[in-house]
Structures are given as C-alpha cells and as structure tokens.
Coordinates of C-alpha atoms and ligand atoms in Angstrom, one line a residue:
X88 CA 11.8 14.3 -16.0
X89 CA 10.3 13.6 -19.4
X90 CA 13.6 11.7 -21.0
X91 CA 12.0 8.9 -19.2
X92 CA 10.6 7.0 -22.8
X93 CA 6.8 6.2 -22.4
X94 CA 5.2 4.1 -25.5
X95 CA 3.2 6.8 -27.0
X96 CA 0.1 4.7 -27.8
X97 CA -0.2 4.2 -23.7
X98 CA 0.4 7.7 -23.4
X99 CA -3.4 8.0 -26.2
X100 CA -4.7 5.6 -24.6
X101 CA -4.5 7.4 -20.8
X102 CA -5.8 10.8 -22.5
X103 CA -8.4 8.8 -23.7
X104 CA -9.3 7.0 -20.4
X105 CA -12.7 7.3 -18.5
X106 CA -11.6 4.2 -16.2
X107 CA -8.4 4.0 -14.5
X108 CA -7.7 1.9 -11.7
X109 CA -3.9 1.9 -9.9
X110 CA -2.9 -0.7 -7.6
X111 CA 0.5 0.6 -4.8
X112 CA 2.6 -1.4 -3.1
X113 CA 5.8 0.2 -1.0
X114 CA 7.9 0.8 -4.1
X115 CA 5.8 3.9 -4.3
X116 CA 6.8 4.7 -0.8
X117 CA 10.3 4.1 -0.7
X118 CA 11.3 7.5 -2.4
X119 CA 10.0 9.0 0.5
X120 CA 12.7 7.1 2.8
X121 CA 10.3 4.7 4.2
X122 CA 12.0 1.2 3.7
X123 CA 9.8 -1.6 1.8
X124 CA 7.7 -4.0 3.3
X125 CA 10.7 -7.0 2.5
X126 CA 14.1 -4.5 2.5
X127 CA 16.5 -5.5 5.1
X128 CA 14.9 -4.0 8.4
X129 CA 17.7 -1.9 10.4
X130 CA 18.5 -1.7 14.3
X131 CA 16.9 -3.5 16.7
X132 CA 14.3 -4.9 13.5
X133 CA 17.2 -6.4 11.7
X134 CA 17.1 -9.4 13.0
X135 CA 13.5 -9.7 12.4
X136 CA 11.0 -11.0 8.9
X137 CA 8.9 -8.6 8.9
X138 CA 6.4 -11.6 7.5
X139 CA 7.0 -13.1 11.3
X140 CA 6.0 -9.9 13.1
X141 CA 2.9 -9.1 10.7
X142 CA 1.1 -11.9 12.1
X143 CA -1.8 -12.5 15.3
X144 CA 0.7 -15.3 16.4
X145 CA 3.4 -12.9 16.8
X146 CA 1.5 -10.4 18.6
X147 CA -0.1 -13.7 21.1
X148 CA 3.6 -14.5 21.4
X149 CA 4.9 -11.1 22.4
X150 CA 2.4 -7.8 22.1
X151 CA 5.0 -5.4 23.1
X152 CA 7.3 -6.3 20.6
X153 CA 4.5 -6.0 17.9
X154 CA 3.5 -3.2 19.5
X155 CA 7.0 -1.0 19.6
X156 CA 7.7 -2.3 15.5
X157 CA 4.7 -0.9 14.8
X158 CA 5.6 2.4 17.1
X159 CA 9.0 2.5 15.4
X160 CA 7.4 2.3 11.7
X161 CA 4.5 5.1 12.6
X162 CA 7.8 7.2 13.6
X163 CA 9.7 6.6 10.4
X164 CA 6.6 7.5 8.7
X165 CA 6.3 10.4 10.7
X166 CA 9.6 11.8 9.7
X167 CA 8.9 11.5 5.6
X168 CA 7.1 13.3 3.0
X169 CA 5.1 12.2 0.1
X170 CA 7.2 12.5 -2.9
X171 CA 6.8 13.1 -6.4
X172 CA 5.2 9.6 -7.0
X173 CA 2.4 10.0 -4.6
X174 CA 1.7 13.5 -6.1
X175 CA 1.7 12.4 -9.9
X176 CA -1.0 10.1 -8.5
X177 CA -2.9 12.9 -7.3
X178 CA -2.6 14.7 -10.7
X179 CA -3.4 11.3 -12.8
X180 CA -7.4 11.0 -10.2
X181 CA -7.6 14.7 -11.1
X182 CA -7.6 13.9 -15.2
X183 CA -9.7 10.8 -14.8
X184 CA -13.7 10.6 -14.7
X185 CA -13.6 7.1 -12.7
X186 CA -10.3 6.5 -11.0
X187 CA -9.5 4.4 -8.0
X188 CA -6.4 4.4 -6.2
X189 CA -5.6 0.6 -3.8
X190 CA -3.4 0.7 -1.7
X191 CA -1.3 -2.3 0.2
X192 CA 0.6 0.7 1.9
X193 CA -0.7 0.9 5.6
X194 CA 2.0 4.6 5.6
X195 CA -1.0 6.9 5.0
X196 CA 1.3 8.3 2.6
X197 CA -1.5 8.8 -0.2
X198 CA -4.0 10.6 2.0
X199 CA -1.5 13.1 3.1
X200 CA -0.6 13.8 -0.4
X201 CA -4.3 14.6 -1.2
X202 CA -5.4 11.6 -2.8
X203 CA -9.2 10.7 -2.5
X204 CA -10.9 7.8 -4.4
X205 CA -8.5 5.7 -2.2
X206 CA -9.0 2.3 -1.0
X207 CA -6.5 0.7 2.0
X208 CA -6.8 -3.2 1.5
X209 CA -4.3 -3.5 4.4
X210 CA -5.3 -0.9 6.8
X211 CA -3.6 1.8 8.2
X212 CA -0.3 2.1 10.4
X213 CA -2.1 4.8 12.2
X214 CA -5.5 3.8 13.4
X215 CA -5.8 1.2 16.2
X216 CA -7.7 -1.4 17.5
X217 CA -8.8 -3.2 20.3
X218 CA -8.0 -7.1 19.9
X219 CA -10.6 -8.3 21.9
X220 CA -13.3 -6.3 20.6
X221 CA -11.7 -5.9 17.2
X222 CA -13.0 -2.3 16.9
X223 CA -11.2 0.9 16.3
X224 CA -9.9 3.0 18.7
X225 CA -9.5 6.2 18.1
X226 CA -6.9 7.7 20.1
X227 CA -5.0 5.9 22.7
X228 CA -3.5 6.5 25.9
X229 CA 0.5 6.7 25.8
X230 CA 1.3 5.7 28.8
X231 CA 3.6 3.4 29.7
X232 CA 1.9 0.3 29.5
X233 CA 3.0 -1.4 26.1
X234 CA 0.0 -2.2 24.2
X235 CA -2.0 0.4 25.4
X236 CA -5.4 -1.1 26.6
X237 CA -8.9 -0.5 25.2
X238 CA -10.6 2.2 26.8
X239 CA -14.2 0.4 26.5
X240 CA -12.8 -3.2 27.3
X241 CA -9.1 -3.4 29.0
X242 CA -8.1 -5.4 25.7
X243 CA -4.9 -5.3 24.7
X244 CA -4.7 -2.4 21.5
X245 CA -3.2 -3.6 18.3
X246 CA -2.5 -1.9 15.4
X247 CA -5.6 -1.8 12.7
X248 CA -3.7 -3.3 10.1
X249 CA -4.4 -6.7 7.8
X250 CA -1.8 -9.1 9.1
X251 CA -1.0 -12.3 7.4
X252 CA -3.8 -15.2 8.0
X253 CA -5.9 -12.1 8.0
X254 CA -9.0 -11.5 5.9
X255 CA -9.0 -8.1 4.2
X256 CA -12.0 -5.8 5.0
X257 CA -14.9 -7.3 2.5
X258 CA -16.0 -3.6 1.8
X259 CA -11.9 -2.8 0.8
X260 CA -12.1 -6.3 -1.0
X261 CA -14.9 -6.0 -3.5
X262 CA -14.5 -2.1 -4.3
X263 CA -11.2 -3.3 -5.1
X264 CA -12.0 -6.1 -7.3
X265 CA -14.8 -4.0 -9.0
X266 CA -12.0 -1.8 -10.1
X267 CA -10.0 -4.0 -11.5
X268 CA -12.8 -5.8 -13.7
X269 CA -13.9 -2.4 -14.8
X270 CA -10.5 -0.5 -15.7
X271 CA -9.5 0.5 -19.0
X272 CA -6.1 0.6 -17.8
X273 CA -4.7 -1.0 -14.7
X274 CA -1.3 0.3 -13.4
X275 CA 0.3 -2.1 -10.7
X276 CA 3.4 0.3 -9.4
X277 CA 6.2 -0.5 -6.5
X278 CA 4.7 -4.1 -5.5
X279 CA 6.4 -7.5 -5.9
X280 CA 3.3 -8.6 -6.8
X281 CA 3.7 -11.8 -4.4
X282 CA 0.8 -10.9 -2.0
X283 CA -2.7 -12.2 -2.2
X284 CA -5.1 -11.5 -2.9
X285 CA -3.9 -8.4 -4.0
X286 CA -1.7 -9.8 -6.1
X287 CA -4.9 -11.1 -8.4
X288 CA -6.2 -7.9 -8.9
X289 CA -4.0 -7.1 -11.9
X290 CA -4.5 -10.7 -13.1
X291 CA -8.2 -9.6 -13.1
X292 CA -7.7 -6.7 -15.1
X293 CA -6.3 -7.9 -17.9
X294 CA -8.9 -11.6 -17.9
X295 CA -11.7 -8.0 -18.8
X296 CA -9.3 -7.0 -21.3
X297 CA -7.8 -3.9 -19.5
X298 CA -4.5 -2.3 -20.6
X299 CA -2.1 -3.5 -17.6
X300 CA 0.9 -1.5 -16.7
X301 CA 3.7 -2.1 -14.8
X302 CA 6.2 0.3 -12.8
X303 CA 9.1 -1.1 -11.2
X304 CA 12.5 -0.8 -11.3
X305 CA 12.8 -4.6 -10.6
X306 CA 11.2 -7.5 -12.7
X307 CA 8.0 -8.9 -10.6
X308 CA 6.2 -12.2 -11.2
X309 CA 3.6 -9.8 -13.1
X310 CA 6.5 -8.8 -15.1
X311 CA 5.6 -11.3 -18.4
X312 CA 2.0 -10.7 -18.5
X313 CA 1.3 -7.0 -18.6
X314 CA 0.8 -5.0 -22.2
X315 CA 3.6 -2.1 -20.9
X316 CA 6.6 -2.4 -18.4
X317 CA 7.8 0.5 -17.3
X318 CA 11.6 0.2 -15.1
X319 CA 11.8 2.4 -13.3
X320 CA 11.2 4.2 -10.1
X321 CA 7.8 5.4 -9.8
X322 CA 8.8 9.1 -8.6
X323 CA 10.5 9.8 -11.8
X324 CA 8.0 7.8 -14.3
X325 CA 4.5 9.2 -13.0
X326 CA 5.6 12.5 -13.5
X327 CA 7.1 11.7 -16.7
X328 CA 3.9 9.8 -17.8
X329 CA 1.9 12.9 -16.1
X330 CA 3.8 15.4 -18.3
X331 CA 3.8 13.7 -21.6
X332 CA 0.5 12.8 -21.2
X333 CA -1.2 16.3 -20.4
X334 CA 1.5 19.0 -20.1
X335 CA 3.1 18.7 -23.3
X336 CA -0.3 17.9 -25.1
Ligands
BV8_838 C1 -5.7 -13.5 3.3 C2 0.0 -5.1 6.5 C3 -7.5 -15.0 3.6 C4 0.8 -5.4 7.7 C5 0.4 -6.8 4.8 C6 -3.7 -17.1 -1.9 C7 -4.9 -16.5 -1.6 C8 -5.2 -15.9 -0.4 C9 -4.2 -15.8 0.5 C10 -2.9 -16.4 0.3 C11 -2.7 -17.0 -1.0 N1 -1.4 -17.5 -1.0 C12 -0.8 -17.1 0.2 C13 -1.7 -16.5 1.0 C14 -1.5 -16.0 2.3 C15 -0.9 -14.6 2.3 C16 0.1 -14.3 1.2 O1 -0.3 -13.7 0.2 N2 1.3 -14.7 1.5 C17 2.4 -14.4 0.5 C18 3.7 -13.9 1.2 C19 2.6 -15.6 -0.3 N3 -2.0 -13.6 2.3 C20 -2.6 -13.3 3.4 O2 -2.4 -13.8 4.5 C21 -3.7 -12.2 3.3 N4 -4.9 -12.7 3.9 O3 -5.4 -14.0 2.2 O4 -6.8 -13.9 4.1 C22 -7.1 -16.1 4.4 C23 -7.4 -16.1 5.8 C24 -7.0 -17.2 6.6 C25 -6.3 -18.2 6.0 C26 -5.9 -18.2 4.7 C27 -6.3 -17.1 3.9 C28 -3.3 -10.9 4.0 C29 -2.2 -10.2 3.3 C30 -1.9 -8.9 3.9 C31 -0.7 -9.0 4.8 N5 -0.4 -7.6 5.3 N6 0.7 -5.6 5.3 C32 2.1 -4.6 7.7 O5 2.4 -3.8 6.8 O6 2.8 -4.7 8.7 S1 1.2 -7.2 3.4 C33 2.7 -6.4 3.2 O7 3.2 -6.9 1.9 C34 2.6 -4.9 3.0 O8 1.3 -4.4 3.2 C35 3.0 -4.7 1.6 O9 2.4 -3.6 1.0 C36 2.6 -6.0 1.0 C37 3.1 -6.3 -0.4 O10 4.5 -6.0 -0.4 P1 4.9 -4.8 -1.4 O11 4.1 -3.6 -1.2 O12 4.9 -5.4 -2.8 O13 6.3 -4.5 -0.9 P2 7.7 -5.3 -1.2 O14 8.7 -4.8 -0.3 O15 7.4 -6.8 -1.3 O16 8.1 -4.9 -2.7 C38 8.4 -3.6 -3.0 C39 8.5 -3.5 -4.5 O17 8.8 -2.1 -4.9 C40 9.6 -4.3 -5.1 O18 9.1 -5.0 -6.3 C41 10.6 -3.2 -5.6 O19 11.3 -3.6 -6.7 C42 9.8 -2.1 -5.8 N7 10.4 -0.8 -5.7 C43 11.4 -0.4 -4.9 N8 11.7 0.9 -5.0 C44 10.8 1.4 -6.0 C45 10.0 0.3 -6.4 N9 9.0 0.5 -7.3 C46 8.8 1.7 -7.8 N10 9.6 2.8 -7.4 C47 10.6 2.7 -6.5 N11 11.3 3.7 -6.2

C-alpha cells in the first residue's frame, strides 16, 4: 500500500496541518463499483447523457424516466460498500483539528463510512422531494405510481438532488467556500474538475495560498495548477498517504 511514492515535504506538511479541506467527486466512488457521473451508463441508461437526465427539463419532459434512473442508481448504490478511499478519509478528519470533507457525490457513500464534518453540495440520491413544494420528504410511498406523490401536496416527488441549471444550497455553498479560503492544504480527489461551481473551490484555495493536491489517475483541467499531483486511484493513495503520514511516523 505504501510503494505508492508521496513527496515527503507533503507528507510534513499534512502532519503539520490544523486546516485541511478535501473536495470528492465520483472517482472516489468508483472503487466501490458505482460507475462515475460521465462513464458510459449500461442497460437501458446507455443510451442516455447522464447531463440530459440531471436536469428540471428532463424530469418536465418525462418524470418517470427521471424517476426510475434515479431508482436504478439508489439500487446500485445499495449493492456497494465504501472502500478503502472513503475510509482513509475518515482516518485523515480523525488527525485533523479543522477538516471539512465536500462532496459532489449524491451516493451517501461518505456518511456510511463514518465521515462527519461533511458537506453535500449536490444533495443526496437518497432523500426526496416534493417539486411543487420543493421540500423534503421523508419517506415515500412505493406504490406503483412512478413519481411517487407528496404526501402534504399531491406533487409529483423528485429526487433531492442539485441538477444542472440548479442553484446549490447557499448554506452547502458558503461552508464550502469558507473551506477552501481557509485550508492549509486542499485535496481535490476523483473529479474532472469541469463542474461549477465546485470546480472553483480548488481555484480558491490556492488564490489564499493553500497547498493544493490532486488525486486522479487521469489528468484534469486542475491538473497544471496544483503544487502535488498524485496518479493514481484514490483507494490505494489515501491509505498510502494515511500510512506514511502517521503509521510509519
Ligand atoms: C449552477 C447531481 C447556478 C445530480 C450534479 C459557471 C458558473 C456556474 C455554473 C456554470 C458555469 N459554467 C457552467 C455552468 C453550468 C453547470 C456546469 O458546471 N456545467 C458543466 C458541465 C460545464 N453548473 C450547474 O448547472 C450548477 N448549478 O451553477 O447554478 C446557475 C443557476 C441557473 C443558471 C445558471 C447558473 C449545478 C451543478 C450540479 C449538477 N449536479 N450531480 C446527479 O448526480 O444526478 S453534477 C455531477 O457531476 C455529479 O454530482 C458529479 O459529482 C459531478 C462532477 O463530476 P465528477 O464527480 O467529477 O465525476 P466525473 O465522472 O466527471 O469524473 C470522475 C473523475 O474521477 C475522473 O476525472 C476520473 O479520472 C476520476 N477517477 C476515476 N476512477 C478513479 C478516479 N479518481 C480517483 N480514484 C479512482 N479510482
């Protein structure tokens, strides 16, 4: 695990940390068998861009079809695990006074593998909402009416995620952007780094002066401007970083 070769001056500067923030995308994710956001969807979804379906237009067009993607995605999620990746990251918040963890993944994937100081810019596969109220829903009925309806208002249930067109939650937003200015050391790991604003947090970091790393097994548009680049897949280099930076110290 630790042949993977991390610059030791990043691993001082990470023992040395007080402020760490990490930014995910579904690189981090895919070790777990959950396919990312823009890998070639399969079955029925193949013939489908996922950056059609992930829209309000889509869901006005057809709701059921929205609906059941979203179904078949919360099932695929279902069926994985958290893997080594997502469980370094819980290890790295442990070793860190101020450490914030934001997400693009709406998989949930984080929580279940215990982290905390965690912040979902793009909602969650797993919570609902009702489009005409735009509130959450709790539970649902799963009958066989495709979108379920509201149980307040007879709206039409979608899922509580940040489509595209979408403002993210302001409260997501700014904690997230907060981060970023205030980081000693930004990691941006398993995103393409193409969707905003997310995609200005790291670009924040590093205008404070942060240490900004990358991990990726694939160049991003990120790629020239960060101080480390690390390539390769995130469930084999947090651990390694993990290790090296507090197991063999
Ligand atoms: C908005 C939820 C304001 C739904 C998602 C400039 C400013 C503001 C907005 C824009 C702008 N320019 C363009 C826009 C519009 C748009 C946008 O950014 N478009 C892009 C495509 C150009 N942004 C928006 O619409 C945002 N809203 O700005 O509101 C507004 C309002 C009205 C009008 C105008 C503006 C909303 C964006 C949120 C969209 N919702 N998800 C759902 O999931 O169904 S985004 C979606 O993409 C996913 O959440 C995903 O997380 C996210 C980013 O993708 P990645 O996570 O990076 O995944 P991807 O597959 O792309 O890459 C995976 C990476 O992992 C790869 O690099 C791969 O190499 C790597 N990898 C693979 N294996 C591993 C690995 N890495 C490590 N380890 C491995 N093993």
């Amino acid at each position: 695990m630790s042949e993977i070769p991390i610059p030791a001056e990043l691993i001082a500067r990470l023992r040395g940390a007080r402020r760490v923030a990490v930014l995910t995308g579904a690189g981090v994710s895919a070790e777990s068998g959950v396919p990312t956001f823009r890998e070639a969807q399969t079955g029925l979804w193949a013939r489908y861009n996922p950056e059609d379906l992930a829209t309000p237009d889509a869901f006005r067009r057809d709701p059921k079809l929205v609906w059941e993607w979203y179904a078949w995605r919360r099932e695929r999620v279902r069926q994985a695990e958290p893997n080594p990746g997502h469980r370094a990251l819980v290890a790295l918040e442990q070793h860190i006074a101020e450490f914030s963890l934001i997400t693009q993944n709406v998989d949930g994937l984080h929580r279940r593998a215990g982290s905390h100081q965690l912040i979902e810019l793009h909602g969650n596969l797993f919570r609902a909402k009702c489009s005409s109220e735009d509130r959450p829903v709790e539970n649902w009925p799963d009958g066989d009416e495709i979108p379920p309806r509201c149980p307040r208002c007879g709206g039409l249930l979608r899922p509580d995620v940040v489509w595209f067109g979408e403002m993210l939650p302001a409260n997501a937003l700014h904690a997230a952007q907060h981060a970023a200015a205030s980081a000693e050391i930004f990691f941006s790991i398993g995103t393409s780094a193409l969707v905003y604003p997310a995609a200005e947090l790291p670009m924040i970091a590093l205008a404070a002066g942060a240490t900004v790393v990358e991990i990726n097994p694939q160049p991003t548009p990120l790629s020239a401007r960060v101080t480390y680049s690390l390539n390769g897949p995130a469930g084999a280099v947090l651990p390694a970083l993990i290790a090296q930076a507090w197991e063999a110290a």
